[in-house]
PDB file of C-alpha atoms in Angstrom:
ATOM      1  CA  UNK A 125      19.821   0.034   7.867  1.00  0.00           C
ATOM      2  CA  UNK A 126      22.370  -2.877   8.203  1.00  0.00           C
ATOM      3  CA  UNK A 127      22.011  -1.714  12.354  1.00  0.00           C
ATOM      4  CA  UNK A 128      18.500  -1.843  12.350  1.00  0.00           C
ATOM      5  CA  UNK A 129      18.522  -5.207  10.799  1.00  0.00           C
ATOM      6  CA  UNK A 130      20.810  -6.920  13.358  1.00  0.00           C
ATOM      7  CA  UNK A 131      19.033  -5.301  15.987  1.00  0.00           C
ATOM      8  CA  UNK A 132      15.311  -7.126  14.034  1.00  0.00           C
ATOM      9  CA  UNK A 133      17.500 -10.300  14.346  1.00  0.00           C
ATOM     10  CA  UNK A 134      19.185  -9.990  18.023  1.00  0.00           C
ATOM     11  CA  UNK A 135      16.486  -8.931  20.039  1.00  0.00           C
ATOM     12  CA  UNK A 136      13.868 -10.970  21.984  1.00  0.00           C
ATOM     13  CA  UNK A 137      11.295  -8.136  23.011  1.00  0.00           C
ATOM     14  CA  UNK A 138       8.944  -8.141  20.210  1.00  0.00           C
ATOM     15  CA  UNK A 139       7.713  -4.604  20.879  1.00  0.00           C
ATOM     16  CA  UNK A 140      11.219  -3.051  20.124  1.00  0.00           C
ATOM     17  CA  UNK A 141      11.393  -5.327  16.551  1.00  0.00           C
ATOM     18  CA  UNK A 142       8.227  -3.773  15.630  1.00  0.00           C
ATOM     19  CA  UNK A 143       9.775  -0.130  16.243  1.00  0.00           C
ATOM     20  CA  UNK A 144      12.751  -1.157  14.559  1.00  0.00           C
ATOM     21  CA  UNK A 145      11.338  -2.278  11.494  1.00  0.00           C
ATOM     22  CA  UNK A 146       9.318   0.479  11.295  1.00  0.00           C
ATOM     23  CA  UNK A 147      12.774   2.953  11.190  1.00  0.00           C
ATOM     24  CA  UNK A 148      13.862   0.314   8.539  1.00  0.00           C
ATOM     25  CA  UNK A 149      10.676   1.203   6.750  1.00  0.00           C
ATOM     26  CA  UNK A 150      11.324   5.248   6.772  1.00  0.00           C
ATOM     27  CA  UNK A 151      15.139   4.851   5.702  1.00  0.00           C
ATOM     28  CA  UNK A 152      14.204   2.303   2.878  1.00  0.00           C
ATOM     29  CA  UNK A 153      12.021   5.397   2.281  1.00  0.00           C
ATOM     30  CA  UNK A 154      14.760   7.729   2.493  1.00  0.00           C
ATOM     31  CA  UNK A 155      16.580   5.281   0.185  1.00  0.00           C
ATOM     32  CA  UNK A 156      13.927   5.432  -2.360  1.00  0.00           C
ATOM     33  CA  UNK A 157      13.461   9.072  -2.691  1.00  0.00           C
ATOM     34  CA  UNK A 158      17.421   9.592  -3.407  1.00  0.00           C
ATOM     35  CA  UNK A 159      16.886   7.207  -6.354  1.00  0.00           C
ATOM     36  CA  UNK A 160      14.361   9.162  -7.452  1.00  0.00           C
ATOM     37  CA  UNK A 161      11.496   6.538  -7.032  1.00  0.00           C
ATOM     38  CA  UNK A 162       9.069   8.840  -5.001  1.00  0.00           C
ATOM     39  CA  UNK A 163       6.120   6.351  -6.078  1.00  0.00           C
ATOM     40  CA  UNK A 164       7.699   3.712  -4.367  1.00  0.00           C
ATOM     41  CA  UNK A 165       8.981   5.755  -1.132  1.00  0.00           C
ATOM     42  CA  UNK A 166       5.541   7.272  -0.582  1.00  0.00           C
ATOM     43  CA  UNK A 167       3.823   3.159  -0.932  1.00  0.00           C
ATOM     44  CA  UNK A 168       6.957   2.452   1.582  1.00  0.00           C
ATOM     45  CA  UNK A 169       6.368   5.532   3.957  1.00  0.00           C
ATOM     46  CA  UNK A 170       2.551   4.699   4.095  1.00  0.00           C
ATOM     47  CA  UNK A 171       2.430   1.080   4.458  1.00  0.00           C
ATOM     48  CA  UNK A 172       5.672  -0.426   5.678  1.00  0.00           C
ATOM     49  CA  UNK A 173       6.166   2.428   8.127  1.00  0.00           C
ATOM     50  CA  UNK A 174       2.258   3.370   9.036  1.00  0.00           C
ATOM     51  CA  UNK A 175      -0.315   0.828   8.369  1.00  0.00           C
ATOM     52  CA  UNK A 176       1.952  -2.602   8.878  1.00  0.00           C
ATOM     53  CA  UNK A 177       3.507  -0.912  12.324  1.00  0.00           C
ATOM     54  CA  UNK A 178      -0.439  -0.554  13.173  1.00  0.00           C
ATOM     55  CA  UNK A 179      -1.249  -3.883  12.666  1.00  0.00           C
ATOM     56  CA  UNK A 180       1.869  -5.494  14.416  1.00  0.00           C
ATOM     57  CA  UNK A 181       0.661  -3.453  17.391  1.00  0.00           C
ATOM     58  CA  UNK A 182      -2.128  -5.180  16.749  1.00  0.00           C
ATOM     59  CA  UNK A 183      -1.136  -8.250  17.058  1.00  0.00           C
ATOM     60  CA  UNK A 184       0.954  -7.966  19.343  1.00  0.00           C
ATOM     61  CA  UNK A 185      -2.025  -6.567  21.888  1.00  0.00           C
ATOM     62  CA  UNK A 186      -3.107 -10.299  21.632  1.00  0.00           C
ATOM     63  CA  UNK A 187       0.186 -12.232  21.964  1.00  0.00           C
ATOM     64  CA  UNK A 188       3.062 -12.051  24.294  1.00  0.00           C
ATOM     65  CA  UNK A 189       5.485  -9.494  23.792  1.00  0.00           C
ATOM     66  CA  UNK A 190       9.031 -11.580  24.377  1.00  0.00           C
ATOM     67  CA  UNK A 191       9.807 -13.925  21.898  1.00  0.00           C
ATOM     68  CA  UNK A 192      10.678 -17.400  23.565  1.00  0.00           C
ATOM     69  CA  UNK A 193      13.878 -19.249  23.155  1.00  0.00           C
ATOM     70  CA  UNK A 194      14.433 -21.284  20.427  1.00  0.00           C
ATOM     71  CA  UNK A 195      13.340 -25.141  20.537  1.00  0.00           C
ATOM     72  CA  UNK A 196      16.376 -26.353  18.435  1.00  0.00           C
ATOM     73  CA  UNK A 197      19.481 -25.331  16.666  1.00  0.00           C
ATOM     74  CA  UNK A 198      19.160 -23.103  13.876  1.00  0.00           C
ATOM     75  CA  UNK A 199      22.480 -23.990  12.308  1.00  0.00           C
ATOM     76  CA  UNK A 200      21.318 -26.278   9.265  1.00  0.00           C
ATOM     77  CA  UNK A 201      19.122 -23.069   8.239  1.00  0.00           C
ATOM     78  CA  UNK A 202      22.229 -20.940   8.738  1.00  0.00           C
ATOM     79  CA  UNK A 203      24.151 -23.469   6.264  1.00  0.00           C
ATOM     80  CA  UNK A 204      21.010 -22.632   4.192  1.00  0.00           C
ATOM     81  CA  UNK A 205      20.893 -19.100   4.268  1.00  0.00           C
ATOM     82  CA  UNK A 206      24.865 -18.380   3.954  1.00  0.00           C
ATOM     83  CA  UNK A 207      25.021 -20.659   0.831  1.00  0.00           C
ATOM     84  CA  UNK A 208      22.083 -19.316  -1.345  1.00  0.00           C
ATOM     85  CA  UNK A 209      22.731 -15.783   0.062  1.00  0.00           C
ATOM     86  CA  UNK A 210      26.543 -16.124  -1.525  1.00  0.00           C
ATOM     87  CA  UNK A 211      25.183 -17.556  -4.402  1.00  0.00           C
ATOM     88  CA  UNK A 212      22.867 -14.468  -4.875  1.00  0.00           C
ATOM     89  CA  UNK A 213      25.336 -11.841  -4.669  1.00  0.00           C
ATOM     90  CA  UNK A 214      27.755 -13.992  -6.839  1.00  0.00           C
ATOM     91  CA  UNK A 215      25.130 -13.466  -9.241  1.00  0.00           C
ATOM     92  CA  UNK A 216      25.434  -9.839  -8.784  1.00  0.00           C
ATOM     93  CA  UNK A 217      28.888  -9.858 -10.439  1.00  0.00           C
ATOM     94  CA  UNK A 218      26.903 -10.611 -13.563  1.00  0.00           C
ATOM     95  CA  UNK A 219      24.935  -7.634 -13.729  1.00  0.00           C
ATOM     96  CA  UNK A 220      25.676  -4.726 -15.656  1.00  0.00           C
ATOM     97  CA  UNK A 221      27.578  -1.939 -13.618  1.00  0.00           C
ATOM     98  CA  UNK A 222      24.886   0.239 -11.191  1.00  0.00           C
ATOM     99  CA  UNK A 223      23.491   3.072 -12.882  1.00  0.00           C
ATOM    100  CA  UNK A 224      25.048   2.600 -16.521  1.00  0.00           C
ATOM    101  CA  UNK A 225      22.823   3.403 -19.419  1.00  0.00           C
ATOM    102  CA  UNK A 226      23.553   1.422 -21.979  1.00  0.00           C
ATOM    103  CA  UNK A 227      21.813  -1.850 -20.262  1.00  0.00           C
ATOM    104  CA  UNK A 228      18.761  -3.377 -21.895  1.00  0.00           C
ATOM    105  CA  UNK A 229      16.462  -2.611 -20.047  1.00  0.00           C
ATOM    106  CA  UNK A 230      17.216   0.957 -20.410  1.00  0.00           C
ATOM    107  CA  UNK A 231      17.509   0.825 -24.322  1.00  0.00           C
ATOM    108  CA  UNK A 232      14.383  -0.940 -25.203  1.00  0.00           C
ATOM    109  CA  UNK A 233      11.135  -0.431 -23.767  1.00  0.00           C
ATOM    110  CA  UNK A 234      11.845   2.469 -21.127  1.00  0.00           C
ATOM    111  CA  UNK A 235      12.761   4.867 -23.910  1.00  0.00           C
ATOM    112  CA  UNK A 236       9.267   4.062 -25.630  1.00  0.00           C
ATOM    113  CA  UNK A 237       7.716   4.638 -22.587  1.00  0.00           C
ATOM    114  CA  UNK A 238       9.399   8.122 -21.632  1.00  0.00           C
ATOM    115  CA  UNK A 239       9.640   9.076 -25.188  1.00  0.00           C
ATOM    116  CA  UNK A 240       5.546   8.275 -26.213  1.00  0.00           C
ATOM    117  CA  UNK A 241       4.175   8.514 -22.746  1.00  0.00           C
ATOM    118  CA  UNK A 242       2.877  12.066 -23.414  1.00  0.00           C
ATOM    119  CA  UNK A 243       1.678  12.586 -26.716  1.00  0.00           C
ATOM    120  CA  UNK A 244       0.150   9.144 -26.329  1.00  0.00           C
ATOM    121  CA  UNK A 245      -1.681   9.855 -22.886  1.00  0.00           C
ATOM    122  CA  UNK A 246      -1.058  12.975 -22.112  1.00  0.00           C
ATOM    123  CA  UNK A 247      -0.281  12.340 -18.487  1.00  0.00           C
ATOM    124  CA  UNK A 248       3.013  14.015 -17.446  1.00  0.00           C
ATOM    125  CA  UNK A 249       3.966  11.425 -14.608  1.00  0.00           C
ATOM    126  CA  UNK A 250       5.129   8.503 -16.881  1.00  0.00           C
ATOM    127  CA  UNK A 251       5.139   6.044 -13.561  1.00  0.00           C
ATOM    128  CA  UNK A 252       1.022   6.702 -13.640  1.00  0.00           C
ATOM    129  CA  UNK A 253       0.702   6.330 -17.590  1.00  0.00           C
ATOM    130  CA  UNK A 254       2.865   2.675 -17.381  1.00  0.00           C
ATOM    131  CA  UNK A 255       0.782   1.780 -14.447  1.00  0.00           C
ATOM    132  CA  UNK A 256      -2.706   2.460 -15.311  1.00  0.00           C
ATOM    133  CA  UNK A 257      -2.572   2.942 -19.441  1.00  0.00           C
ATOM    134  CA  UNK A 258       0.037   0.523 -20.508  1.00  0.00           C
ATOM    135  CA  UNK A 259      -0.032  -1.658 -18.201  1.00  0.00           C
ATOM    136  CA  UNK A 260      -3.587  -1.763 -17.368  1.00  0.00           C
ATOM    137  CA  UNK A 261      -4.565  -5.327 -16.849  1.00  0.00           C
ATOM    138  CA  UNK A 262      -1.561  -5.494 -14.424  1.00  0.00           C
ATOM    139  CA  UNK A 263      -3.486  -3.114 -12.060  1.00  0.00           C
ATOM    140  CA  UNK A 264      -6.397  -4.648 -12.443  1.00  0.00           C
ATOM    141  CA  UNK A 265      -4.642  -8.025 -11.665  1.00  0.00           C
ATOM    142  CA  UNK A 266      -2.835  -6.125  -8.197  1.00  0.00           C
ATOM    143  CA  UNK A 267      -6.478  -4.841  -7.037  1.00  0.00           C
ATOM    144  CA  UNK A 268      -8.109  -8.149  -7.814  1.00  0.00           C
ATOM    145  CA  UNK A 269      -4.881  -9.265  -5.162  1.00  0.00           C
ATOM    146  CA  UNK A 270      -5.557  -6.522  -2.715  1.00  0.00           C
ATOM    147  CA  UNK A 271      -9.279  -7.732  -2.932  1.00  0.00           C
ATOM    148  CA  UNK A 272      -8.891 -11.191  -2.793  1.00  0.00           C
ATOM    149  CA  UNK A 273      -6.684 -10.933   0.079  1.00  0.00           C
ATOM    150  CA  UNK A 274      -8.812  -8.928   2.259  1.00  0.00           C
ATOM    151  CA  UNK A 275     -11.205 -11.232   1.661  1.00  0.00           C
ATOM    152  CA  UNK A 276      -9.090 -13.729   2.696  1.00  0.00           C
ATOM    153  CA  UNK A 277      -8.327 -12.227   6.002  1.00  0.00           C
ATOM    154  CA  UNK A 278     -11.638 -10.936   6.594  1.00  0.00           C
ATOM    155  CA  UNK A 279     -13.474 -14.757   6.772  1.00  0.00           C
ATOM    156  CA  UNK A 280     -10.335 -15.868   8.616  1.00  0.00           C
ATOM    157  CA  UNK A 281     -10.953 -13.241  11.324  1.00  0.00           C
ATOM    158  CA  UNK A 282     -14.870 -13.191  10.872  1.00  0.00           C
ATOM    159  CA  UNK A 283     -15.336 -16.721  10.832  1.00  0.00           C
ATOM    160  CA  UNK A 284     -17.443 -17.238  13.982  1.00  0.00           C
ATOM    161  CA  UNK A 285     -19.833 -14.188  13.513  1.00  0.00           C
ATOM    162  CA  UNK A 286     -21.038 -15.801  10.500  1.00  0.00           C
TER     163      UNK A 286
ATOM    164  CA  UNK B 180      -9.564   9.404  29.828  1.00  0.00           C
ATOM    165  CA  UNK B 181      -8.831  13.053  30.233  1.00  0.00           C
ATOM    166  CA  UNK B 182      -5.626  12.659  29.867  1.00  0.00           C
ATOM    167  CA  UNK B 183      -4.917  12.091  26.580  1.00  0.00           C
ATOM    168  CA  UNK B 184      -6.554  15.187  25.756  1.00  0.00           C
ATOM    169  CA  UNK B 185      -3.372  16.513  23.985  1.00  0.00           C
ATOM    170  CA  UNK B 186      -3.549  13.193  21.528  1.00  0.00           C
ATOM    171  CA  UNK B 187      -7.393  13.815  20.845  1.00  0.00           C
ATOM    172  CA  UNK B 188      -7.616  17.621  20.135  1.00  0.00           C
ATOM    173  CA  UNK B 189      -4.307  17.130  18.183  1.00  0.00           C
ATOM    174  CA  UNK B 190      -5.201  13.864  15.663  1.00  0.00           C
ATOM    175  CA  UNK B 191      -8.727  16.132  15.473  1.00  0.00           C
ATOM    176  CA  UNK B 192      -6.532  19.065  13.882  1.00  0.00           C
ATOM    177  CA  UNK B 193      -4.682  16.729  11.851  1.00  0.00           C
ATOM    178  CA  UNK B 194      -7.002  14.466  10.718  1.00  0.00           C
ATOM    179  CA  UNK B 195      -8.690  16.792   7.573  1.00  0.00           C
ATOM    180  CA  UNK B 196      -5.524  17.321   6.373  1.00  0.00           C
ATOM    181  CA  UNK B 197      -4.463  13.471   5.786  1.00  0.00           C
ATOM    182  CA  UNK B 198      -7.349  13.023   4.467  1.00  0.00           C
ATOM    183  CA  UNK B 199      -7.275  16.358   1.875  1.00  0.00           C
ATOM    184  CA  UNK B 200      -3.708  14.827   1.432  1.00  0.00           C
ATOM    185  CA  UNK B 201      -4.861  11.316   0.729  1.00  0.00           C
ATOM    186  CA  UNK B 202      -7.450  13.054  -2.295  1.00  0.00           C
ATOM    187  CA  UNK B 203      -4.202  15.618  -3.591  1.00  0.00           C
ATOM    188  CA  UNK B 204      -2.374  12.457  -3.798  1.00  0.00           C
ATOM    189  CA  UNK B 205      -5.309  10.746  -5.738  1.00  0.00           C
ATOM    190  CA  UNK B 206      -6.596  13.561  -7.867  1.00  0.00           C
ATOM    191  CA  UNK B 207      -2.816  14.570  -8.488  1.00  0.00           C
ATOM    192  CA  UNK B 208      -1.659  11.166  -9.040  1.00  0.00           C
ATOM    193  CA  UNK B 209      -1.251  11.796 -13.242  1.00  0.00           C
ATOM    194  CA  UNK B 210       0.920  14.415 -12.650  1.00  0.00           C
ATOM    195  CA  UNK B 211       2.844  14.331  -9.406  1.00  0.00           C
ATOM    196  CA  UNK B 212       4.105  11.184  -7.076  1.00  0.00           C
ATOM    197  CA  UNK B 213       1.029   9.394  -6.135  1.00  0.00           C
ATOM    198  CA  UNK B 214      -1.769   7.373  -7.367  1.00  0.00           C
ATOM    199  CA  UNK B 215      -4.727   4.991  -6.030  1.00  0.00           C
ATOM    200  CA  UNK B 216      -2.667   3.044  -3.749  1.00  0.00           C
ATOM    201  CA  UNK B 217      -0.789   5.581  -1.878  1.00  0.00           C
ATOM    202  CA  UNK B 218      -4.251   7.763  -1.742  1.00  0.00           C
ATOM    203  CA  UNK B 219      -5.854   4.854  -0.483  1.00  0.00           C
ATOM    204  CA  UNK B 220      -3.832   3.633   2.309  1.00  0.00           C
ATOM    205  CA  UNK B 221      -3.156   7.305   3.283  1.00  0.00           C
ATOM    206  CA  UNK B 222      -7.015   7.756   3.610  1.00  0.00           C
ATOM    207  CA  UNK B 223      -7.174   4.480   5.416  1.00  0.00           C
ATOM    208  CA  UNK B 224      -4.010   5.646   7.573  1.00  0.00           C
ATOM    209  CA  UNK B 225      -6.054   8.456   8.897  1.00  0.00           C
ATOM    210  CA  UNK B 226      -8.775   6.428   9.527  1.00  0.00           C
ATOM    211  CA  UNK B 227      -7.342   4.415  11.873  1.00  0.00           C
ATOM    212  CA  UNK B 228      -5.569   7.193  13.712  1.00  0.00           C
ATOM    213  CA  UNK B 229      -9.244   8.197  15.133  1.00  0.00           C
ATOM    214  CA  UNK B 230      -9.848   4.841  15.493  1.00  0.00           C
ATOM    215  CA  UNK B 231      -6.579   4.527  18.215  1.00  0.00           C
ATOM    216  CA  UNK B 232      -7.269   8.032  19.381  1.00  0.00           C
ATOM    217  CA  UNK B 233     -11.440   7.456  19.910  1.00  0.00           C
ATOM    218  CA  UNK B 234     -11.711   4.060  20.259  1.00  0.00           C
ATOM    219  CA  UNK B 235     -13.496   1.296  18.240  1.00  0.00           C
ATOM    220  CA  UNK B 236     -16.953   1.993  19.180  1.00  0.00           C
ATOM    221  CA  UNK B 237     -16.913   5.916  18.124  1.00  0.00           C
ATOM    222  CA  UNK B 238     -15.162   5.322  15.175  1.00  0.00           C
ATOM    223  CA  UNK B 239     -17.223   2.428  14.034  1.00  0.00           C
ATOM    224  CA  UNK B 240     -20.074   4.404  14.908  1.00  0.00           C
ATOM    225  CA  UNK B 241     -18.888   7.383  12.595  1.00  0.00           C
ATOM    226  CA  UNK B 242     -17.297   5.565   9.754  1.00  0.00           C
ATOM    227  CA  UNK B 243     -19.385   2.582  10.066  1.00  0.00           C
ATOM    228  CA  UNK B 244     -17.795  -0.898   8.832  1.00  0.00           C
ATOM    229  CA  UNK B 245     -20.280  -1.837   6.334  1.00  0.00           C
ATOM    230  CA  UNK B 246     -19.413   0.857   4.015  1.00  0.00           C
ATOM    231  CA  UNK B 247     -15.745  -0.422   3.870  1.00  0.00           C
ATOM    232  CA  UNK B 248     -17.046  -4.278   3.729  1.00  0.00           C
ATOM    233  CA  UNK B 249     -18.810  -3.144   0.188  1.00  0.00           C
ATOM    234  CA  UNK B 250     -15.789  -1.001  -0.640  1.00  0.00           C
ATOM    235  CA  UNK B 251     -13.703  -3.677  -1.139  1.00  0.00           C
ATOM    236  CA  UNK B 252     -15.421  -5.408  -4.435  1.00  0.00           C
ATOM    237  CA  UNK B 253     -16.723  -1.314  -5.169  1.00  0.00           C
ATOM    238  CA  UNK B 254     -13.288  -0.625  -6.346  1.00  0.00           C
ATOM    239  CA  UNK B 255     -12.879  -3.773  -8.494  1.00  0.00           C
ATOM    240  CA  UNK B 256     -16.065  -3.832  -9.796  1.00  0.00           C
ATOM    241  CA  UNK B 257     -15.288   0.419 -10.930  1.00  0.00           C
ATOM    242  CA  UNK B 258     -12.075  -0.977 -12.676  1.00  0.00           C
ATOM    243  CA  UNK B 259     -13.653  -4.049 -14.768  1.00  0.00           C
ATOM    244  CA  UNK B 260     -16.416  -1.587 -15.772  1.00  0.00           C
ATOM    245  CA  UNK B 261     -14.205   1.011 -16.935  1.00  0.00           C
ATOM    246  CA  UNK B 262     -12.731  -1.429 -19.236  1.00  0.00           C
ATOM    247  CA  UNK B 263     -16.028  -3.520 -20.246  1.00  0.00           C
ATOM    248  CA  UNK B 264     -16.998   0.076 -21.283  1.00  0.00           C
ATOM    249  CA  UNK B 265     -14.189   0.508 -23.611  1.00  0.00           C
ATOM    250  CA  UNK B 266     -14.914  -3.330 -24.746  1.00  0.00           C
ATOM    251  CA  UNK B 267     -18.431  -2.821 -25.447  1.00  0.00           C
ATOM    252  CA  UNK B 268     -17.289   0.459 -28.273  1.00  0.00           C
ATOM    253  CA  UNK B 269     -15.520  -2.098 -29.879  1.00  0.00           C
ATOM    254  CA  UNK B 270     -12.038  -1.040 -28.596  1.00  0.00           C
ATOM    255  CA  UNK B 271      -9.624  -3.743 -26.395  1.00  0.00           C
ATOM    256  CA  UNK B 272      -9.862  -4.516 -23.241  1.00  0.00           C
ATOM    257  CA  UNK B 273      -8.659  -1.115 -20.703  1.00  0.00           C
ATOM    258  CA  UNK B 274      -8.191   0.827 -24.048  1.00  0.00           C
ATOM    259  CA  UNK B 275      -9.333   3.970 -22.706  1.00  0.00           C
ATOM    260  CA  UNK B 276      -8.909   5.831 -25.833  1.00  0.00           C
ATOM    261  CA  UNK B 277     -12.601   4.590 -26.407  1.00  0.00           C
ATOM    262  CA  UNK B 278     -13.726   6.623 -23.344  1.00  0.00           C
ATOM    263  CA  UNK B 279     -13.785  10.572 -25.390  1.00  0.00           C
ATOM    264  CA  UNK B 280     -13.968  11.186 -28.668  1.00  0.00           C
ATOM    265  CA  UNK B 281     -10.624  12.881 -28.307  1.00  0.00           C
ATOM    266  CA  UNK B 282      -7.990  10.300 -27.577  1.00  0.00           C
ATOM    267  CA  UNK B 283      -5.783  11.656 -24.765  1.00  0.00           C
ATOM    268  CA  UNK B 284      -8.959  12.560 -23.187  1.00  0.00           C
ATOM    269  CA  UNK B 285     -10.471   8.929 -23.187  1.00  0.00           C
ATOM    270  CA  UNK B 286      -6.628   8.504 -21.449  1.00  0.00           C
ATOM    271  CA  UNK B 287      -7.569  10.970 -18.639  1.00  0.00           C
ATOM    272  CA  UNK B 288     -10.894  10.153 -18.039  1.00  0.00           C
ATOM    273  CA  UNK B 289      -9.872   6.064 -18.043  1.00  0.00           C
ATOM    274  CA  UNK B 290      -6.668   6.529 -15.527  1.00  0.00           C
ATOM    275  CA  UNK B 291      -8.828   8.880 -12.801  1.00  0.00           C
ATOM    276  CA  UNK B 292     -11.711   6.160 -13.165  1.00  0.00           C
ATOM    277  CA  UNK B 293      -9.362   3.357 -12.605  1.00  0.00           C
ATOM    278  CA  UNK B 294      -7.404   5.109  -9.693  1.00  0.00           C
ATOM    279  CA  UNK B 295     -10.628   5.827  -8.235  1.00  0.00           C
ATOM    280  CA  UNK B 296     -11.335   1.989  -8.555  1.00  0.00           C
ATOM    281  CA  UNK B 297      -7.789   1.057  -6.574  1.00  0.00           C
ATOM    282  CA  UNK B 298      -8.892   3.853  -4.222  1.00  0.00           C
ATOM    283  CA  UNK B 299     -11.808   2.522  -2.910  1.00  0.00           C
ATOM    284  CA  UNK B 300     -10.431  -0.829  -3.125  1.00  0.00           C
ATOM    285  CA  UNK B 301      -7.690  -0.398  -1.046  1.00  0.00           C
ATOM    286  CA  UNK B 302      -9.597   2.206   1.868  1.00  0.00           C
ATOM    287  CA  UNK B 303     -11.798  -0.814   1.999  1.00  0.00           C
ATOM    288  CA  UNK B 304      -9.286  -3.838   2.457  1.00  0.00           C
ATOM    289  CA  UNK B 305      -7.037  -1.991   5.287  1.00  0.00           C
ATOM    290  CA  UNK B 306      -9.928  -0.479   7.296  1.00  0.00           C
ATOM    291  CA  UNK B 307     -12.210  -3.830   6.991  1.00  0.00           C
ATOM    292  CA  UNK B 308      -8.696  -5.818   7.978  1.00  0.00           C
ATOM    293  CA  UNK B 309      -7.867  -3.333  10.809  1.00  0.00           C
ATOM    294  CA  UNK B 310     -11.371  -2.965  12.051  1.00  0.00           C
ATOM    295  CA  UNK B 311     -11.671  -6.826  12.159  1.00  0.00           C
ATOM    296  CA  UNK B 312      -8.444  -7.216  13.981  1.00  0.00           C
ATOM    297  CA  UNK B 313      -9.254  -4.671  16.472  1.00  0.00           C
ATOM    298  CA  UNK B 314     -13.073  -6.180  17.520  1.00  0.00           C
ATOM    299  CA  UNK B 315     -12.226  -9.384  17.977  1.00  0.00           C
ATOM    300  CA  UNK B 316     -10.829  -8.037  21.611  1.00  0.00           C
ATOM    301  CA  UNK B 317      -8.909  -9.664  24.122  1.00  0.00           C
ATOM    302  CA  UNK B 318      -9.395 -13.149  24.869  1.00  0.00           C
TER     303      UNK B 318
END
């Protein structure tokens, strides 16, 4: 992954970034499904690998394929990028070691969701029950997202047929 | 254009079975990996493989855009429903409980209703966005 992503950041032929980010796509994919998040990996698998690739094919049908040079020095966004990147995985050292059970947020309200997902709902996969019984108006939000920004898109492409 | 013949006959073979995939990965979303979303874009996914494979004109022509254009606010408008129904028997908002008379299957009935509303939601955004990318045409 760490190869793909240098290989995003070296290279000037925009055709070959689009390939490699779709391999980035299919091993965060891979990633997911060891930890168990299939949900997530299929999402990942389906639209980071498939539909996005697509559309960046798309795109790039109606642009030019090599990048161009860079107009000025990128070293003050280096600075940038170095300092709060540092700072983030400072922050890491503040976490709770990876996979221990004892952190919050796997003593409070996960256990009341595995625990009283099925005999509330009845549905077996507990990612489904949090998603569409629990948290219900937080789907509803995400497809009023989804909606609003194909709508978006659509009168930004459409605009002169109208 | 005889030459892709390989492509065509083979995206024709596998096209049914992305899109019986995309509906085992809505239908089975309660109890396996899966759910509106992922059913959605796979449907959508297949969708635009004919529409690489056959070209623009053929598959607006078979899947025509208009039924994705209304797809889009279709889904929403299935989710707010689904819980103005469960409003309107004096439950909360979403509680699907309200939906049976037996609780956990209000629950059912409320989650495949609601996944059917992300469903169509989501077919209708990506093939509507793709659709519109890809008629605009070369300038």
């Amino acid at each position: 992954m760490a190869l793909t992503t240098l290989g995003i950041i070296r290279l000037r032929n925009l055709f070959s970034v689009v390939i490699l980010s779709t391999i980035y796509s299919f091993l965060m994919a891979t990633l997911l499904l060891i930890f168990d998040a299939v949900d997530v990996a299929l999402t990942e698998a389906a639209v980071g690998a498939g539909i996005s690739t697509v559309l960046m094919l798309t795109v790039l049908y109606y642009t030019k394929v090599n990048e161009e040079k860079p107009k000025f020095k990128s070293i003050l966004p280096l600075i940038i990028c170095l300092t709060i990147g540092g700072l983030l995985i400072y922050g890491t050292y503040g976490l709770p070691p990876f996979g221990a059970s004892d952190t919050p947020i796997h003593t409070h309200i996960s256990v009341q969701y595995l625990e009283r997902s099925m005999s509330e709902t009845g549905v077996p996969n507990v990612v489904t029950s949090v998603l569409a019984s629990y948290r219900g108006f937080d789907t509803l939000g995400e497809v009023i997202v989804v909606f609003t920004a194909a709508i978006g898109v659509l009168s930004i492409l459409k605009r002169d047929k109208i | 254009m005889r030459l892709d013949l390989l492509l065509r006959i083979s995206s024709k073979i596998f096209l049914p079975f992305i899109i019986l995939f995309a509906f085992y990965v809505q239908f089975h979303g309660d109890f396996g990996p899966g759910g509106g979303f992922q059913a959605g874009v796979i449907f959508a996914a297949g969708i635009i493989l004919y529409t690489i494979i056959f070209g623009i004109k053929k598959a607006q022509k078979d899947f025509p855009e208009t039924i994705f254009n209304y797809m889009v606010p279709l889904g929403v408008l299935i989710f707010t429903v689904t819980g103005l129904i469960s409003l309107s028997k004096g439950f909360n908002f979403l509680d699907y409980d309200a939906l049976a008379h037996y609780p956990k299957h209000g629950q059912h009935i409320g989650i495949i209703a609601i996944e059917l509303g992300v469903f169509v939601t989501v077919i209708g955004s990506m093939v509507s966005i793709f659709y519109a990318f890809v008629a605009r045409g070369k300038k």
